[in-house]
Short mmCIF file of C-alpha atoms in Angstrom, two decimals:
data_model
loop_
_atom_site.label_atom_id
_atom_site.label_comp_id
_atom_site.label_asym_id
_atom_site.label_seq_id
_atom_site.Cartn_x
_atom_site.Cartn_y
_atom_site.Cartn_z
CA UNK A 1 58.05 45.73 125.78
CA UNK A 2 57.74 45.46 129.60
CA UNK A 3 59.71 47.57 131.95
CA UNK A 4 60.64 46.82 135.86
CA UNK A 5 59.87 49.69 138.18
CA UNK A 6 61.48 49.85 141.41
CA UNK A 7 61.42 52.34 143.86
CA UNK A 8 63.80 51.32 147.13
CA UNK A 9 63.49 52.86 150.62
CA UNK A 10 65.81 52.51 153.29
CA UNK A 11 63.88 49.40 154.35
CA UNK A 12 61.09 48.53 152.00
CA UNK A 13 60.77 48.22 148.05
CA UNK A 14 57.79 49.20 145.95
CA UNK A 15 57.65 47.99 142.49
CA UNK A 16 55.47 47.57 139.48
CA UNK A 17 55.75 45.57 135.91
CA UNK A 18 54.09 47.87 133.13
CA UNK A 19 53.37 46.16 129.70
CA UNK A 20 54.58 49.54 127.64
CA UNK A 21 52.35 48.20 124.66
CA UNK A 22 49.16 49.67 126.17
CA UNK A 23 50.67 50.51 129.54
CA UNK A 24 48.76 48.12 131.75
CA UNK A 25 50.12 47.08 135.02
CA UNK A 26 51.16 43.37 134.56
CA UNK A 27 51.99 43.03 138.73
CA UNK A 28 53.09 45.38 141.72
CA UNK A 29 54.04 45.20 145.01
CA UNK A 30 55.89 45.36 147.67
CA UNK A 31 58.79 44.19 150.02
CA UNK A 32 58.22 45.91 153.78
CA UNK A 33 60.45 45.85 156.64
CA UNK A 34 64.15 45.18 154.99
CA UNK A 35 66.32 44.05 157.44
CA UNK A 36 63.82 44.19 160.25
CA UNK A 37 62.35 41.11 161.78
CA UNK A 38 58.72 40.68 160.33
CA UNK A 39 59.81 40.96 156.48
CA UNK A 40 57.40 40.55 153.98
CA UNK A 41 56.56 40.40 150.27
CA UNK A 42 52.95 41.28 148.87
CA UNK A 43 53.14 40.45 145.25
CA UNK A 44 49.36 41.59 143.43
CA UNK A 45 49.48 39.65 139.43
CA UNK A 46 46.75 41.16 137.51
CA UNK A 47 43.91 38.82 137.33
CA UNK A 48 45.40 36.30 140.01
CA UNK A 49 44.87 35.83 143.70
CA UNK A 50 47.84 38.31 145.93
CA UNK A 51 50.85 36.16 146.91
CA UNK A 52 52.09 37.07 150.56
CA UNK A 53 55.96 35.41 151.38
CA UNK A 54 57.13 35.99 155.26
CA UNK A 55 60.59 35.51 155.59
CA UNK A 56 63.63 36.67 156.82
CA UNK A 57 64.82 39.64 154.32
CA UNK A 58 68.25 40.46 155.31
CA UNK A 59 69.41 43.02 151.94
CA UNK A 60 67.78 44.95 149.36
CA UNK A 61 69.37 41.96 147.21
CA UNK A 62 67.32 39.41 148.68
CA UNK A 63 64.41 41.44 148.28
CA UNK A 64 65.32 41.80 144.44
CA UNK A 65 65.59 38.11 144.17
CA UNK A 66 62.05 37.42 145.64
CA UNK A 67 60.40 39.75 143.43
CA UNK A 68 62.03 38.22 140.46
CA UNK A 69 60.81 34.93 141.69
CA UNK A 70 57.39 36.04 142.16
CA UNK A 71 57.33 37.09 138.84
CA UNK A 72 58.38 34.11 137.44
CA UNK A 73 56.34 31.73 139.38
CA UNK A 74 54.58 29.50 137.33
CA UNK A 75 51.49 29.96 139.44
CA UNK A 76 51.56 33.34 140.61
CA UNK A 77 53.94 35.21 138.40
CA UNK A 78 52.83 37.11 134.71
CA UNK A 79 56.50 36.53 132.72
CA UNK A 80 58.11 33.42 132.03
CA UNK A 81 61.95 35.13 132.99
CA UNK A 82 64.15 38.04 132.73
CA UNK A 83 64.15 37.93 129.23
CA UNK A 84 60.88 39.57 129.14
CA UNK A 85 61.94 42.40 130.50
CA UNK A 86 63.72 45.02 128.59
CA UNK A 87 64.87 47.80 131.49
CA UNK A 88 64.83 48.57 135.17
CA UNK A 89 63.47 51.76 136.04
CA UNK A 90 64.86 53.31 139.29
CA UNK A 91 63.38 56.27 141.45
CA UNK A 92 66.38 58.32 142.57
CA UNK A 93 66.06 61.14 145.16
CA UNK A 94 68.80 63.70 144.18
CA UNK A 95 70.60 63.79 141.30
CA UNK A 96 71.94 67.37 141.49
CA UNK A 97 72.42 69.66 138.79
CA UNK A 98 74.10 67.40 136.19
CA UNK A 99 71.51 64.74 135.62
CA UNK A 100 68.05 66.86 133.76
CA UNK A 101 66.59 63.87 132.37
CA UNK A 102 66.84 60.01 132.81
CA UNK A 103 69.48 58.15 132.12
CA UNK A 104 71.18 54.85 131.61
CA UNK A 105 72.91 53.94 134.85
CA UNK A 106 76.85 53.59 134.60
CA UNK A 107 79.78 54.54 137.23
CA UNK A 108 78.87 58.19 136.59
CA UNK A 109 75.49 58.24 137.68
CA UNK A 110 76.51 56.16 140.46
CA UNK A 111 78.72 58.54 141.37
CA UNK A 112 76.30 61.24 141.31
CA UNK A 113 73.88 59.68 143.67
CA UNK A 114 76.59 58.84 146.10
CA UNK A 115 77.85 62.65 146.17
CA UNK A 116 74.39 63.66 146.52
CA UNK A 117 73.69 60.99 149.63
CA UNK A 118 74.30 64.27 151.89
CA UNK A 119 71.05 65.80 150.52
CA UNK A 120 68.88 62.88 150.61
CA UNK A 121 70.22 60.54 153.51
CA UNK A 122 67.13 58.66 153.64
CA UNK A 123 66.51 58.05 149.86
CA UNK A 124 70.11 58.27 147.94
CA UNK A 125 71.80 55.13 149.67
CA UNK A 126 68.58 52.89 149.26
CA UNK A 127 67.93 53.84 145.62
CA UNK A 128 71.70 53.16 144.94
CA UNK A 129 71.34 49.65 146.97
CA UNK A 130 68.25 48.81 144.94
CA UNK A 131 70.66 49.72 141.76
CA UNK A 132 73.54 47.37 142.22
CA UNK A 133 71.12 44.67 143.49
CA UNK A 134 69.50 44.67 139.80
CA UNK A 135 72.98 44.76 138.78
CA UNK A 136 74.05 41.70 140.14
CA UNK A 137 70.82 39.34 139.94
CA UNK A 138 70.19 40.57 136.25
CA UNK A 139 73.50 42.13 135.30
CA UNK A 140 72.02 41.54 131.17
CA UNK A 141 69.13 44.10 131.74
CA UNK A 142 69.68 47.65 131.48
CA UNK A 143 68.65 49.93 134.42
CA UNK A 144 67.58 53.65 134.12
CA UNK A 145 67.60 56.21 136.75
CA UNK A 146 64.96 58.64 136.77
CA UNK A 147 65.97 61.79 139.43
CA UNK A 148 62.95 63.16 141.27
CA UNK A 149 65.12 66.64 141.02
CA UNK A 150 65.04 66.52 137.10
CA UNK A 151 61.83 68.25 136.63
CA UNK A 152 62.97 71.61 138.49
CA UNK A 153 65.75 72.25 136.73
CA UNK A 154 64.15 73.96 134.21
CA UNK A 155 63.71 76.91 136.82
CA UNK A 156 65.58 80.19 136.38
CA UNK A 157 68.34 81.34 139.22
CA UNK A 158 65.68 83.79 140.31
CA UNK A 159 63.89 81.06 141.31
CA UNK A 160 66.77 78.79 142.31
CA UNK A 161 69.08 81.00 143.62
CA UNK A 162 69.03 81.94 147.44
CA UNK A 163 70.57 85.01 148.82
CA UNK A 164 73.35 83.79 150.32
CA UNK A 165 76.47 84.48 149.81
CA UNK A 166 77.13 83.58 146.00
CA UNK A 167 80.27 81.51 146.86
CA UNK A 168 78.05 78.51 148.74
CA UNK A 169 76.43 78.23 145.42
CA UNK A 170 79.35 78.33 143.47
CA UNK A 171 81.13 75.75 145.78
CA UNK A 172 78.50 73.52 146.68
CA UNK A 173 75.72 73.89 144.29
CA UNK A 174 73.68 75.02 147.22
CA UNK A 175 70.31 76.06 145.58
CA UNK A 176 66.67 74.86 145.31
CA UNK A 177 66.09 71.73 143.45
CA UNK A 178 62.48 70.63 144.29
CA UNK A 179 61.05 67.19 144.44
CA UNK A 180 58.41 65.11 143.79
CA UNK A 181 59.55 65.69 140.08
CA UNK A 182 58.31 62.94 138.79
CA UNK A 183 54.96 63.09 140.20
CA UNK A 184 54.82 67.01 139.61
CA UNK A 185 55.72 66.16 135.63
CA UNK A 186 53.67 63.10 135.26
CA UNK A 187 50.28 65.35 137.02
CA UNK A 188 51.27 68.46 134.91
CA UNK A 189 51.48 66.80 131.33
CA UNK A 190 47.88 64.72 132.23
CA UNK A 191 46.44 68.58 133.31
CA UNK A 192 47.15 69.50 129.62
CA UNK A 193 45.33 66.52 127.92
CA UNK A 194 42.23 66.57 130.51
CA UNK A 195 41.56 70.28 130.05
CA UNK A 196 42.53 70.59 126.69
CA UNK A 197 45.38 72.95 127.05
CA UNK A 198 48.27 73.68 124.71
CA UNK A 199 51.77 73.00 126.24
CA UNK A 200 53.16 76.06 125.08
CA UNK A 201 50.35 78.52 126.00
CA UNK A 202 49.57 77.09 129.68
CA UNK A 203 49.99 77.94 133.38
CA UNK A 204 49.30 75.05 135.80
CA UNK A 205 49.91 74.95 139.14
CA UNK A 206 50.06 70.83 140.80
CA UNK A 207 49.26 70.86 144.48
CA UNK A 208 50.77 67.05 145.56
CA UNK A 209 49.74 66.70 149.04
CA UNK A 210 50.48 63.70 151.29
CA UNK A 211 52.68 63.11 154.45
CA UNK A 212 55.14 64.77 152.20
CA UNK A 213 53.80 67.60 150.27
CA UNK A 214 54.83 70.43 147.40
CA UNK A 215 53.41 72.84 145.08
CA UNK A 216 54.57 73.28 141.55
CA UNK A 217 54.11 75.82 139.10
CA UNK A 218 54.48 74.64 135.36
CA UNK A 219 54.31 77.14 132.59
CA UNK A 220 54.58 76.51 128.65
CA UNK A 221 55.15 72.89 129.81
CA UNK A 222 58.34 73.80 132.10
CA UNK A 223 58.78 73.93 135.75
CA UNK A 224 59.45 77.25 136.80
CA UNK A 225 59.03 76.82 140.45
CA UNK A 226 58.69 74.59 143.07
CA UNK A 227 58.07 74.60 146.88
CA UNK A 228 60.34 72.44 148.00
CA UNK A 229 64.23 73.21 148.15
CA UNK A 230 67.52 72.27 148.47
CA UNK A 231 66.33 69.18 150.27
CA UNK A 232 62.36 68.22 150.85
CA UNK A 233 62.23 69.95 154.01
CA UNK A 234 61.45 73.28 152.25
CA UNK A 235 58.09 74.41 151.96
CA UNK A 236 54.86 73.31 152.86
CA UNK A 237 54.42 72.16 156.63
CA UNK A 238 53.94 68.37 156.11
CA UNK A 239 53.40 64.72 157.90
CA UNK A 240 56.44 65.36 160.22
CA UNK A 241 58.46 67.99 158.45
CA UNK A 242 58.66 71.62 159.45
CA UNK A 243 58.57 73.31 155.86
CA UNK A 244 59.10 77.17 155.81
CA UNK A 245 60.26 78.60 159.03
CA UNK A 246 62.77 81.64 159.93
CA UNK A 247 66.39 80.03 160.28
CA UNK A 248 66.92 81.92 163.54
CA UNK A 249 64.88 79.73 165.35
CA UNK A 250 67.38 77.14 165.02
CA UNK A 251 69.99 79.14 166.80
CA UNK A 252 67.58 80.02 169.46
CA UNK A 253 66.42 76.21 170.18
CA UNK A 254 69.99 74.93 169.94
CA UNK A 255 71.19 77.68 172.67
CA UNK A 256 68.14 77.38 175.00
CA UNK A 257 67.49 73.27 174.97
CA UNK A 258 71.32 72.63 174.36
CA UNK A 259 70.91 70.91 171.28
CA UNK A 260 73.05 70.38 168.51
CA UNK A 261 72.30 71.16 164.46
CA UNK A 262 72.07 67.63 163.90
CA UNK A 263 69.56 67.26 166.91
CA UNK A 264 67.36 70.22 165.35
CA UNK A 265 67.75 68.95 161.86
CA UNK A 266 66.33 65.39 163.22
CA UNK A 267 63.31 67.47 165.34
CA UNK A 268 62.72 69.30 161.83
CA UNK A 269 62.48 66.33 159.76
CA UNK A 270 60.69 63.72 162.20
CA UNK A 271 59.14 65.74 164.95
CA UNK A 272 57.51 69.00 163.01
CA UNK A 273 54.85 69.12 160.89
CA UNK A 274 51.67 68.27 161.38
CA UNK A 275 52.81 66.07 164.27
CA UNK A 276 54.48 68.60 166.23
CA UNK A 277 51.80 71.43 165.74
CA UNK A 278 49.28 68.57 166.95
CA UNK A 279 51.44 68.06 170.30
CA UNK A 280 51.99 64.87 168.80
CA UNK A 281 48.03 63.73 168.36
CA UNK A 282 49.34 62.47 164.68
CA UNK A 283 50.90 63.26 161.54
CA UNK A 284 48.11 61.81 159.83
CA UNK A 285 45.59 64.27 158.53
CA UNK A 286 42.62 61.41 158.69
CA UNK A 287 43.37 61.20 162.67
CA UNK A 288 43.44 65.07 162.93
CA UNK A 289 40.46 65.75 160.69
CA UNK A 290 38.37 63.52 163.38
CA UNK A 291 40.00 65.17 165.90
CA UNK A 292 39.09 68.54 164.60
CA UNK A 293 35.27 67.14 164.26
CA UNK A 294 35.23 65.99 167.95
CA UNK A 295 36.24 69.86 168.79
CA UNK A 296 39.75 69.48 169.54
CA UNK A 297 41.07 73.30 168.92
CA UNK A 298 44.75 72.15 168.64
CA UNK A 299 43.81 69.79 165.76
CA UNK A 300 41.72 72.90 163.88
CA UNK A 301 44.49 74.99 164.17
CA UNK A 302 46.74 72.14 162.53
CA UNK A 303 44.63 71.98 160.10
CA UNK A 304 44.06 75.96 159.19
CA UNK A 305 47.90 76.34 159.29
CA UNK A 306 48.45 73.46 156.33
CA UNK A 307 45.43 75.10 154.21
CA UNK A 308 46.68 78.58 154.60
CA UNK A 309 50.20 77.52 153.64
CA UNK A 310 48.87 75.57 150.59
CA UNK A 311 46.90 78.87 149.61
CA UNK A 312 49.70 81.05 150.00
CA UNK A 313 51.72 79.10 147.51
CA UNK A 314 48.86 78.85 145.05
CA UNK A 315 48.37 82.57 145.29
CA UNK A 316 52.35 83.47 144.82
CA UNK A 317 52.50 80.96 141.56
CA UNK A 318 49.78 82.62 140.24
CA UNK A 319 50.96 85.94 140.59
CA UNK A 320 54.29 84.99 139.46
CA UNK A 321 52.99 83.40 136.10
CA UNK A 322 50.44 86.31 135.92
CA UNK A 323 47.61 84.28 135.73
CA UNK A 324 46.59 80.59 136.20
CA UNK A 325 44.79 78.19 133.68
CA UNK A 326 44.35 75.06 136.03
CA UNK A 327 44.89 73.44 139.67
CA UNK A 328 45.25 70.08 140.19
CA UNK A 329 45.39 68.38 143.28
CA UNK A 330 47.11 65.24 143.53
CA UNK A 331 48.82 62.81 146.23
CA UNK A 332 47.37 60.87 149.01
CA UNK A 333 45.46 63.90 150.81
CA UNK A 334 44.83 65.73 147.46
CA UNK A 335 43.35 62.63 145.71
CA UNK A 336 41.22 61.82 148.90
CA UNK A 337 40.58 64.49 151.25
CA UNK A 338 37.64 65.76 150.03
CA UNK A 339 37.17 68.39 152.93
CA UNK A 340 40.34 70.13 152.15
CA UNK A 341 39.60 71.25 148.23
CA UNK A 342 36.62 73.42 148.68
CA UNK A 343 39.17 75.22 152.06
CA UNK A 344 41.59 76.11 149.53
CA UNK A 345 39.60 77.37 146.27
CA UNK A 346 37.07 79.60 148.11
CA UNK A 347 40.16 81.54 148.47
CA UNK A 348 40.43 82.23 144.72
CA UNK A 349 36.77 83.11 143.84
CA UNK A 350 38.33 86.52 142.70
CA UNK A 351 39.91 85.15 139.50
CA UNK A 352 36.80 83.67 138.94
CA UNK A 353 37.02 79.80 140.17
CA UNK A 354 34.10 78.15 141.23
CA UNK A 355 34.22 74.44 142.61
CA UNK A 356 31.33 72.05 141.63
CA UNK A 357 31.53 70.79 144.95
CA UNK A 358 29.30 67.34 144.31
CA UNK A 359 32.23 66.41 141.74
CA UNK A 360 34.84 67.23 144.51
CA UNK A 361 32.64 64.58 146.84
CA UNK A 362 32.71 62.23 144.01
CA UNK A 363 36.59 62.76 143.12
CA UNK A 364 37.70 60.34 145.45
CA UNK A 365 41.05 58.78 144.33
CA UNK A 366 40.11 58.85 140.53
CA UNK A 367 40.40 61.87 137.98
CA UNK A 368 38.17 64.30 137.30
CA UNK A 369 37.31 67.77 136.45
CA UNK A 370 35.68 69.37 139.60
CA UNK A 371 34.98 72.93 139.17
CA UNK A 372 31.90 74.13 137.42
CA UNK A 373 31.56 74.77 133.89
CA UNK A 374 31.56 78.70 133.79
CA UNK A 375 34.57 78.54 136.07
CA UNK A 376 37.82 80.59 134.56
CA UNK A 377 40.03 77.89 136.07
CA UNK A 378 39.91 74.63 135.98
CA UNK A 379 40.56 72.66 139.17
CA UNK A 380 40.88 68.72 138.26
CA UNK A 381 41.71 65.77 140.74
CA UNK A 382 44.41 63.57 139.23
CA UNK A 383 45.77 60.52 140.74
CA UNK A 384 49.67 60.65 140.40
CA UNK A 385 51.49 57.71 138.35
CA UNK A 386 55.19 57.78 139.15
CA UNK A 387 55.53 54.58 138.46
CA UNK A 388 54.52 54.85 134.66
CA UNK A 389 56.03 57.85 134.48
CA UNK A 390 59.24 56.33 135.23
CA UNK A 391 58.52 53.37 132.81
CA UNK A 392 57.70 55.65 130.04
CA UNK A 393 61.11 57.67 130.66
CA UNK A 394 62.68 53.98 130.30
CA UNK A 395 60.90 53.39 127.31
CA UNK A 396 62.13 56.96 125.77
CA UNK A 397 65.60 55.56 126.27
CA UNK A 398 65.68 52.81 125.52
CA UNK A 399 63.76 53.78 122.01
CA UNK A 400 66.47 56.21 121.33
CA UNK A 401 69.20 54.01 121.87
CA UNK A 402 67.66 51.59 119.82
CA UNK A 403 68.29 48.74 122.46
#
């Protein structure tokens, strides 16, 4: 059984074709700059040469057709035709409260995706466009939506309610949802396996750190808290997103700078975070680290802010769960920034946490336990695999429905 996984952005499409018999990747790739000059397909079939196509790609529909042609190509392909694809799994950002787990795409699912475009304006339209393109190009193949917000739906009201008039929750479902759910789900489960924890008696904190960052607390297999909120803007400071801040700041800046609330939301999403704190130096942590090492004070303060917020969330979730068994780092920064993990972990020596710095230095983009054998909290690095998590959900639905 082969599952095609698609992750559609506003001008991009990432994909993997996964053989679910052994969960091996048959091919993966991306289409960049859809609807923009310089568009290109990068196709990587396993065991074959990388295949690149530079051609105008005006729509996601055209992008999907190019992906299929590459998968079916005699020289560069890995399957014969669409009959070799059992289902297509789609990453969907925001599904609200209705869908707690993956679902076969139907009119109701598409209506839910549309109704939450306001909360996911960059992602939900692209996700829906990708689904429509697949339905047009492969009408006989079932599509499965896997919602990024699904993992956070197990939170209790004490974790997801905002302290604002309840009518806004009753009318508009204004609550905390959390994002990166597919990643947190995959990594927390893999942590249990790697560390040897009992699902029904476990306390795990996952730090998904990248250009977009979030932290989750999983107790007994269920998400009990997560740092992002109604939108991906809440929580940790990120590449260009502000994360947590006093809402009165918006009124003050709008009044003094003569800006609208839409202007401020753009600033908070696109010009804040590491980029804003560093005076526009960079949103890339590698650039900031290099500047810090050159003696740049602003870059150093910017990184300190990020580390401090990570420490605060880990500390808060440890208290909320009355302890922690394992802390796992994932995401582009969590998996690769070896300088960051000791800075975070040194704050938890009072818990009996002991980091093995040599193992931490070795664990670059690969799965490893990086705590010392006598550490009372296990620390690990686990590369996230959202595509495999989506494929597993699609397979589960297929198996349950006997399709």
